[in-house]
Amino acid sequence: MSAPPDSAMGATGVRLTLRAPLDARVDASSLSPAALAGLRPAAVAALTLPWGAGIAPVGELFDVSASDGPGLVLSGDPRLDFVGAGLAEGEIIVEGPAGVCAGAGMSGGRLVIAGDAGDSLAAGMSGGRIEVAGRAGDGVGGARPGERQGMSGGTVAIAGSAGAGLGARLRGGLILVGGDVGPRAADGLVAGTLAVAGRLGPGAGRGMKRGTLILAAAADSLAPGFVDAGPQDFIMLQLLGRRVPELGALFGSRLTGRALRLVGNRLAGGEGEILVLQ
């Protein structure tokens, strides 16, 4: 049931329910808990969003009502782009899939996607947390258009698989993937951690400078330039499992502290490491 038209929704939250599946792409970057706080339903409905080649009022695309929590709840759609882009505080929950660039440029807050996410998830992210219940497309944690560096902070947890270019030019933060990952992960990685419970696709680590990959299984085919340093015991892996419970949940009993260590990418002068759990 929609909130009364004369009542503001700042004390609770805002729910935007799609009237119908989107027939054109929508830029949802302006929809945030902070931007909508205190607005009456009619005022929210009157806001406009880029839609296809034009614009559309929020009220033409969504039914506006109050939600139980203090954040923003959105119906999901593969054409709903830039959800949570630039988010600095608060929580956004997407009930279904999200389009491209979800969480791009986030510096804080929490974005939860109950379905799949499109390409460029968390591009340029510097803080906050993103959770994806399904799979993610290409370029997770990569650079935004016109920028040279990718994600620099925050946490991204993907329950399913991820596409090509995971963590390319990453310079901070943590990305966890429960499924398989496509080719060319950690391309140009500068700092940060990628943790993959599934299979890592071919060509990973090209141009890698520093940072860490933690893998549940050996990669199919790494980029040339890695040196096998042999199996080793890493107390820090067990400590990480305690300090970051998600790592323990991702790898389970595999996170014993014993891992095969690969160092590189030496062709790029890199000293990063790939740890294959034993």
Short mmCIF file of N, CA, C and O in Angstrom, two decimals, residues 3-67:
data_model
loop_
_atom_site.label_atom_id
_atom_site.label_comp_id
_atom_site.label_asym_id
_atom_site.label_seq_id
_atom_site.Cartn_x
_atom_site.Cartn_y
_atom_site.Cartn_z
N ALA A 3 2.27 5.02 0.66
CA ALA A 3 2.17 5.94 1.79
C ALA A 3 1.23 7.08 1.44
O ALA A 3 1.07 7.45 0.28
N PRO A 4 0.55 7.67 2.43
CA PRO A 4 -0.33 8.81 2.18
C PRO A 4 0.43 9.93 1.49
O PRO A 4 1.60 10.20 1.81
N PRO A 5 -0.15 10.61 0.51
CA PRO A 5 0.57 11.60 -0.28
C PRO A 5 1.07 12.79 0.51
O PRO A 5 1.95 13.50 0.06
N ASP A 6 0.52 13.05 1.71
CA ASP A 6 0.95 14.22 2.45
C ASP A 6 1.94 13.88 3.56
O ASP A 6 2.26 14.70 4.40
N SER A 7 2.44 12.64 3.60
CA SER A 7 3.38 12.25 4.65
C SER A 7 4.76 12.06 4.07
O SER A 7 4.93 11.45 3.02
N ALA A 8 5.79 12.57 4.77
CA ALA A 8 7.16 12.39 4.34
C ALA A 8 7.64 11.00 4.75
O ALA A 8 7.09 10.38 5.65
N MET A 9 8.69 10.51 4.07
CA MET A 9 9.16 9.16 4.32
C MET A 9 10.55 9.13 4.90
O MET A 9 11.26 8.14 4.79
N GLY A 10 11.00 10.20 5.53
CA GLY A 10 12.36 10.24 6.05
C GLY A 10 12.58 9.33 7.24
O GLY A 10 13.65 8.80 7.44
N ALA A 11 11.52 9.13 8.09
CA ALA A 11 11.69 8.33 9.29
C ALA A 11 11.83 6.86 8.95
O ALA A 11 12.46 6.11 9.68
N THR A 12 11.20 6.43 7.87
CA THR A 12 11.33 5.04 7.45
C THR A 12 12.24 5.01 6.22
O THR A 12 13.35 5.48 6.24
N GLY A 13 11.80 4.41 5.18
CA GLY A 13 12.58 4.37 3.96
C GLY A 13 11.66 4.48 2.78
O GLY A 13 10.45 4.73 2.91
N VAL A 14 12.23 4.27 1.60
CA VAL A 14 11.47 4.42 0.36
C VAL A 14 11.52 3.10 -0.40
O VAL A 14 12.57 2.47 -0.51
N ARG A 15 10.38 2.69 -0.90
CA ARG A 15 10.28 1.52 -1.77
C ARG A 15 9.81 1.97 -3.15
O ARG A 15 8.80 2.65 -3.27
N LEU A 16 10.57 1.59 -4.17
CA LEU A 16 10.20 1.89 -5.55
C LEU A 16 9.95 0.58 -6.27
O LEU A 16 10.87 -0.22 -6.48
N THR A 17 8.70 0.36 -6.64
CA THR A 17 8.29 -0.89 -7.27
C THR A 17 8.01 -0.64 -8.75
O THR A 17 7.14 0.18 -9.09
N LEU A 18 8.71 -1.31 -9.61
CA LEU A 18 8.52 -1.10 -11.05
C LEU A 18 7.08 -1.42 -11.45
O LEU A 18 6.51 -2.44 -11.06
N ARG A 19 6.52 -0.54 -12.26
CA ARG A 19 5.18 -0.77 -12.77
C ARG A 19 5.16 -1.86 -13.84
O ARG A 19 4.15 -2.57 -14.00
N ALA A 20 6.26 -1.99 -14.57
CA ALA A 20 6.38 -2.98 -15.63
C ALA A 20 7.86 -3.18 -15.91
O ALA A 20 8.69 -2.31 -15.57
N PRO A 21 8.26 -4.29 -16.53
CA PRO A 21 9.67 -4.45 -16.90
C PRO A 21 10.12 -3.29 -17.79
O PRO A 21 9.36 -2.80 -18.64
N LEU A 22 11.34 -2.84 -17.58
CA LEU A 22 11.84 -1.70 -18.33
C LEU A 22 12.03 -2.05 -19.80
O LEU A 22 12.56 -3.12 -20.13
N ASP A 23 11.61 -1.13 -20.68
CA ASP A 23 11.80 -1.35 -22.12
C ASP A 23 12.92 -0.48 -22.67
O ASP A 23 13.15 -0.44 -23.88
N ALA A 24 13.61 0.25 -21.79
CA ALA A 24 14.79 1.05 -22.16
C ALA A 24 15.65 1.16 -20.91
O ALA A 24 15.20 0.96 -19.79
N ARG A 25 16.91 1.50 -21.11
CA ARG A 25 17.84 1.58 -19.98
C ARG A 25 17.55 2.82 -19.14
O ARG A 25 17.23 3.89 -19.68
N VAL A 26 17.67 2.67 -17.82
CA VAL A 26 17.42 3.75 -16.88
C VAL A 26 18.67 3.98 -16.04
O VAL A 26 19.28 3.04 -15.54
N ASP A 27 19.07 5.24 -15.89
CA ASP A 27 20.19 5.62 -15.04
C ASP A 27 19.64 5.93 -13.65
O ASP A 27 19.00 6.95 -13.44
N ALA A 28 19.91 5.01 -12.70
CA ALA A 28 19.37 5.15 -11.35
C ALA A 28 20.37 5.75 -10.37
O ALA A 28 20.17 5.67 -9.16
N SER A 29 21.43 6.38 -10.86
CA SER A 29 22.48 6.88 -9.97
C SER A 29 22.00 7.96 -9.02
O SER A 29 22.58 8.15 -7.94
N SER A 30 20.95 8.67 -9.36
CA SER A 30 20.46 9.75 -8.48
C SER A 30 19.55 9.23 -7.38
O SER A 30 19.16 10.00 -6.49
N LEU A 31 19.22 7.95 -7.39
CA LEU A 31 18.35 7.38 -6.37
C LEU A 31 19.20 6.84 -5.22
O LEU A 31 19.86 5.81 -5.34
N SER A 32 19.22 7.55 -4.11
CA SER A 32 19.98 7.13 -2.94
C SER A 32 19.17 7.44 -1.70
O SER A 32 18.30 8.33 -1.71
N PRO A 33 19.44 6.74 -0.58
CA PRO A 33 18.71 7.06 0.66
C PRO A 33 18.85 8.52 1.08
O PRO A 33 17.88 9.14 1.52
N ALA A 34 20.06 9.08 0.92
CA ALA A 34 20.26 10.47 1.33
C ALA A 34 19.47 11.43 0.46
O ALA A 34 18.90 12.41 0.94
N ALA A 35 19.42 11.17 -0.85
CA ALA A 35 18.72 12.07 -1.77
C ALA A 35 17.21 12.03 -1.57
O ALA A 35 16.52 13.03 -1.79
N LEU A 36 16.68 10.89 -1.12
CA LEU A 36 15.22 10.74 -0.99
C LEU A 36 14.73 10.98 0.43
O LEU A 36 13.52 11.08 0.65
N ALA A 37 15.64 11.07 1.39
CA ALA A 37 15.25 11.22 2.79
C ALA A 37 14.40 12.47 3.00
O ALA A 37 14.74 13.56 2.54
N GLY A 38 13.28 12.31 3.68
CA GLY A 38 12.43 13.44 4.01
C GLY A 38 11.49 13.89 2.92
O GLY A 38 10.65 14.76 3.16
N LEU A 39 11.60 13.30 1.73
CA LEU A 39 10.71 13.70 0.63
C LEU A 39 9.36 13.01 0.76
O LEU A 39 9.27 11.85 1.15
N ARG A 40 8.32 13.72 0.39
CA ARG A 40 7.00 13.13 0.34
C ARG A 40 6.90 12.24 -0.90
O ARG A 40 7.61 12.45 -1.88
N PRO A 41 6.01 11.24 -0.88
CA PRO A 41 5.88 10.36 -2.05
C PRO A 41 5.66 11.11 -3.36
O PRO A 41 6.23 10.74 -4.40
N ALA A 42 4.86 12.16 -3.32
CA ALA A 42 4.62 12.92 -4.55
C ALA A 42 5.89 13.58 -5.06
O ALA A 42 6.11 13.68 -6.28
N ALA A 43 6.73 14.03 -4.13
CA ALA A 43 7.98 14.66 -4.54
C ALA A 43 8.94 13.64 -5.13
O ALA A 43 9.66 13.92 -6.10
N VAL A 44 8.97 12.43 -4.55
CA VAL A 44 9.81 11.37 -5.12
C VAL A 44 9.31 11.01 -6.51
O VAL A 44 10.09 10.86 -7.46
N ALA A 45 8.00 10.86 -6.65
CA ALA A 45 7.42 10.49 -7.95
C ALA A 45 7.69 11.54 -9.02
O ALA A 45 7.75 11.22 -10.21
N ALA A 46 7.85 12.79 -8.62
CA ALA A 46 8.07 13.87 -9.58
C ALA A 46 9.52 13.98 -10.04
O ALA A 46 9.82 14.66 -11.02
N LEU A 47 10.45 13.33 -9.33
CA LEU A 47 11.85 13.34 -9.76
C LEU A 47 11.97 12.67 -11.12
O LEU A 47 11.16 11.81 -11.49
N THR A 48 12.99 13.05 -11.87
CA THR A 48 13.16 12.47 -13.20
C THR A 48 14.45 11.66 -13.28
O THR A 48 15.42 11.93 -12.57
N LEU A 49 14.44 10.67 -14.16
CA LEU A 49 15.59 9.80 -14.39
C LEU A 49 15.87 9.73 -15.88
O LEU A 49 14.95 9.72 -16.70
N PRO A 50 17.16 9.68 -16.28
CA PRO A 50 17.47 9.39 -17.68
C PRO A 50 16.90 8.03 -18.07
O PRO A 50 17.13 7.03 -17.38
N TRP A 51 16.14 8.01 -19.15
CA TRP A 51 15.44 6.80 -19.58
C TRP A 51 15.54 6.69 -21.09
O TRP A 51 15.01 7.54 -21.82
N GLY A 52 16.29 5.69 -21.58
CA GLY A 52 16.51 5.60 -23.01
C GLY A 52 17.22 6.84 -23.52
O GLY A 52 18.22 7.28 -22.97
N ALA A 53 16.65 7.46 -24.55
CA ALA A 53 17.23 8.69 -25.11
C ALA A 53 16.64 9.94 -24.48
O ALA A 53 17.01 11.06 -24.85
N GLY A 54 15.75 9.78 -23.50
CA GLY A 54 15.12 10.94 -22.89
C GLY A 54 15.11 10.85 -21.38
O GLY A 54 16.03 10.31 -20.77
N ILE A 55 14.06 11.38 -20.77
CA ILE A 55 13.90 11.32 -19.32
C ILE A 55 12.48 10.89 -19.01
O ILE A 55 11.57 11.03 -19.83
N ALA A 56 12.31 10.38 -17.79
CA ALA A 56 10.97 9.97 -17.36
C ALA A 56 10.82 10.25 -15.88
O ALA A 56 11.78 10.08 -15.10
N PRO A 57 9.65 10.70 -15.43
CA PRO A 57 9.42 10.86 -13.99
C PRO A 57 9.50 9.51 -13.28
O PRO A 57 9.09 8.48 -13.83
N VAL A 58 10.00 9.53 -12.06
CA VAL A 58 10.07 8.31 -11.26
C VAL A 58 8.69 7.66 -11.17
O VAL A 58 8.55 6.44 -11.27
N GLY A 59 7.66 8.48 -10.99
CA GLY A 59 6.31 7.96 -10.82
C GLY A 59 5.75 7.27 -12.04
O GLY A 59 4.78 6.51 -11.92
N GLU A 60 6.32 7.51 -13.25
CA GLU A 60 5.87 6.78 -14.44
C GLU A 60 6.47 5.39 -14.50
O GLU A 60 5.90 4.49 -15.11
N LEU A 61 7.64 5.22 -13.87
CA LEU A 61 8.33 3.94 -13.92
C LEU A 61 8.06 3.10 -12.68
O LEU A 61 8.04 1.86 -12.75
N PHE A 62 7.88 3.77 -11.53
CA PHE A 62 7.77 3.07 -10.25
C PHE A 62 6.53 3.52 -9.49
O PHE A 62 6.12 4.68 -9.56
N ASP A 63 5.98 2.60 -8.70
CA ASP A 63 5.06 2.97 -7.63
C ASP A 63 5.91 3.35 -6.43
O ASP A 63 6.89 2.64 -6.09
N VAL A 64 5.59 4.43 -5.77
CA VAL A 64 6.37 4.94 -4.64
C VAL A 64 5.61 4.67 -3.35
O VAL A 64 4.43 5.01 -3.22
N SER A 65 6.30 4.05 -2.38
CA SER A 65 5.68 3.78 -1.09
C SER A 65 6.75 3.79 -0.01
O SER A 65 7.95 3.93 -0.30
N ALA A 66 6.34 3.65 1.23
CA ALA A 66 7.28 3.58 2.34
C ALA A 66 7.75 2.14 2.52
O ALA A 66 7.00 1.19 2.28
N SER A 67 9.02 1.98 2.92
CA SER A 67 9.54 0.65 3.23
C SER A 67 9.71 0.52 4.74
O SER A 67 9.67 1.51 5.47
#
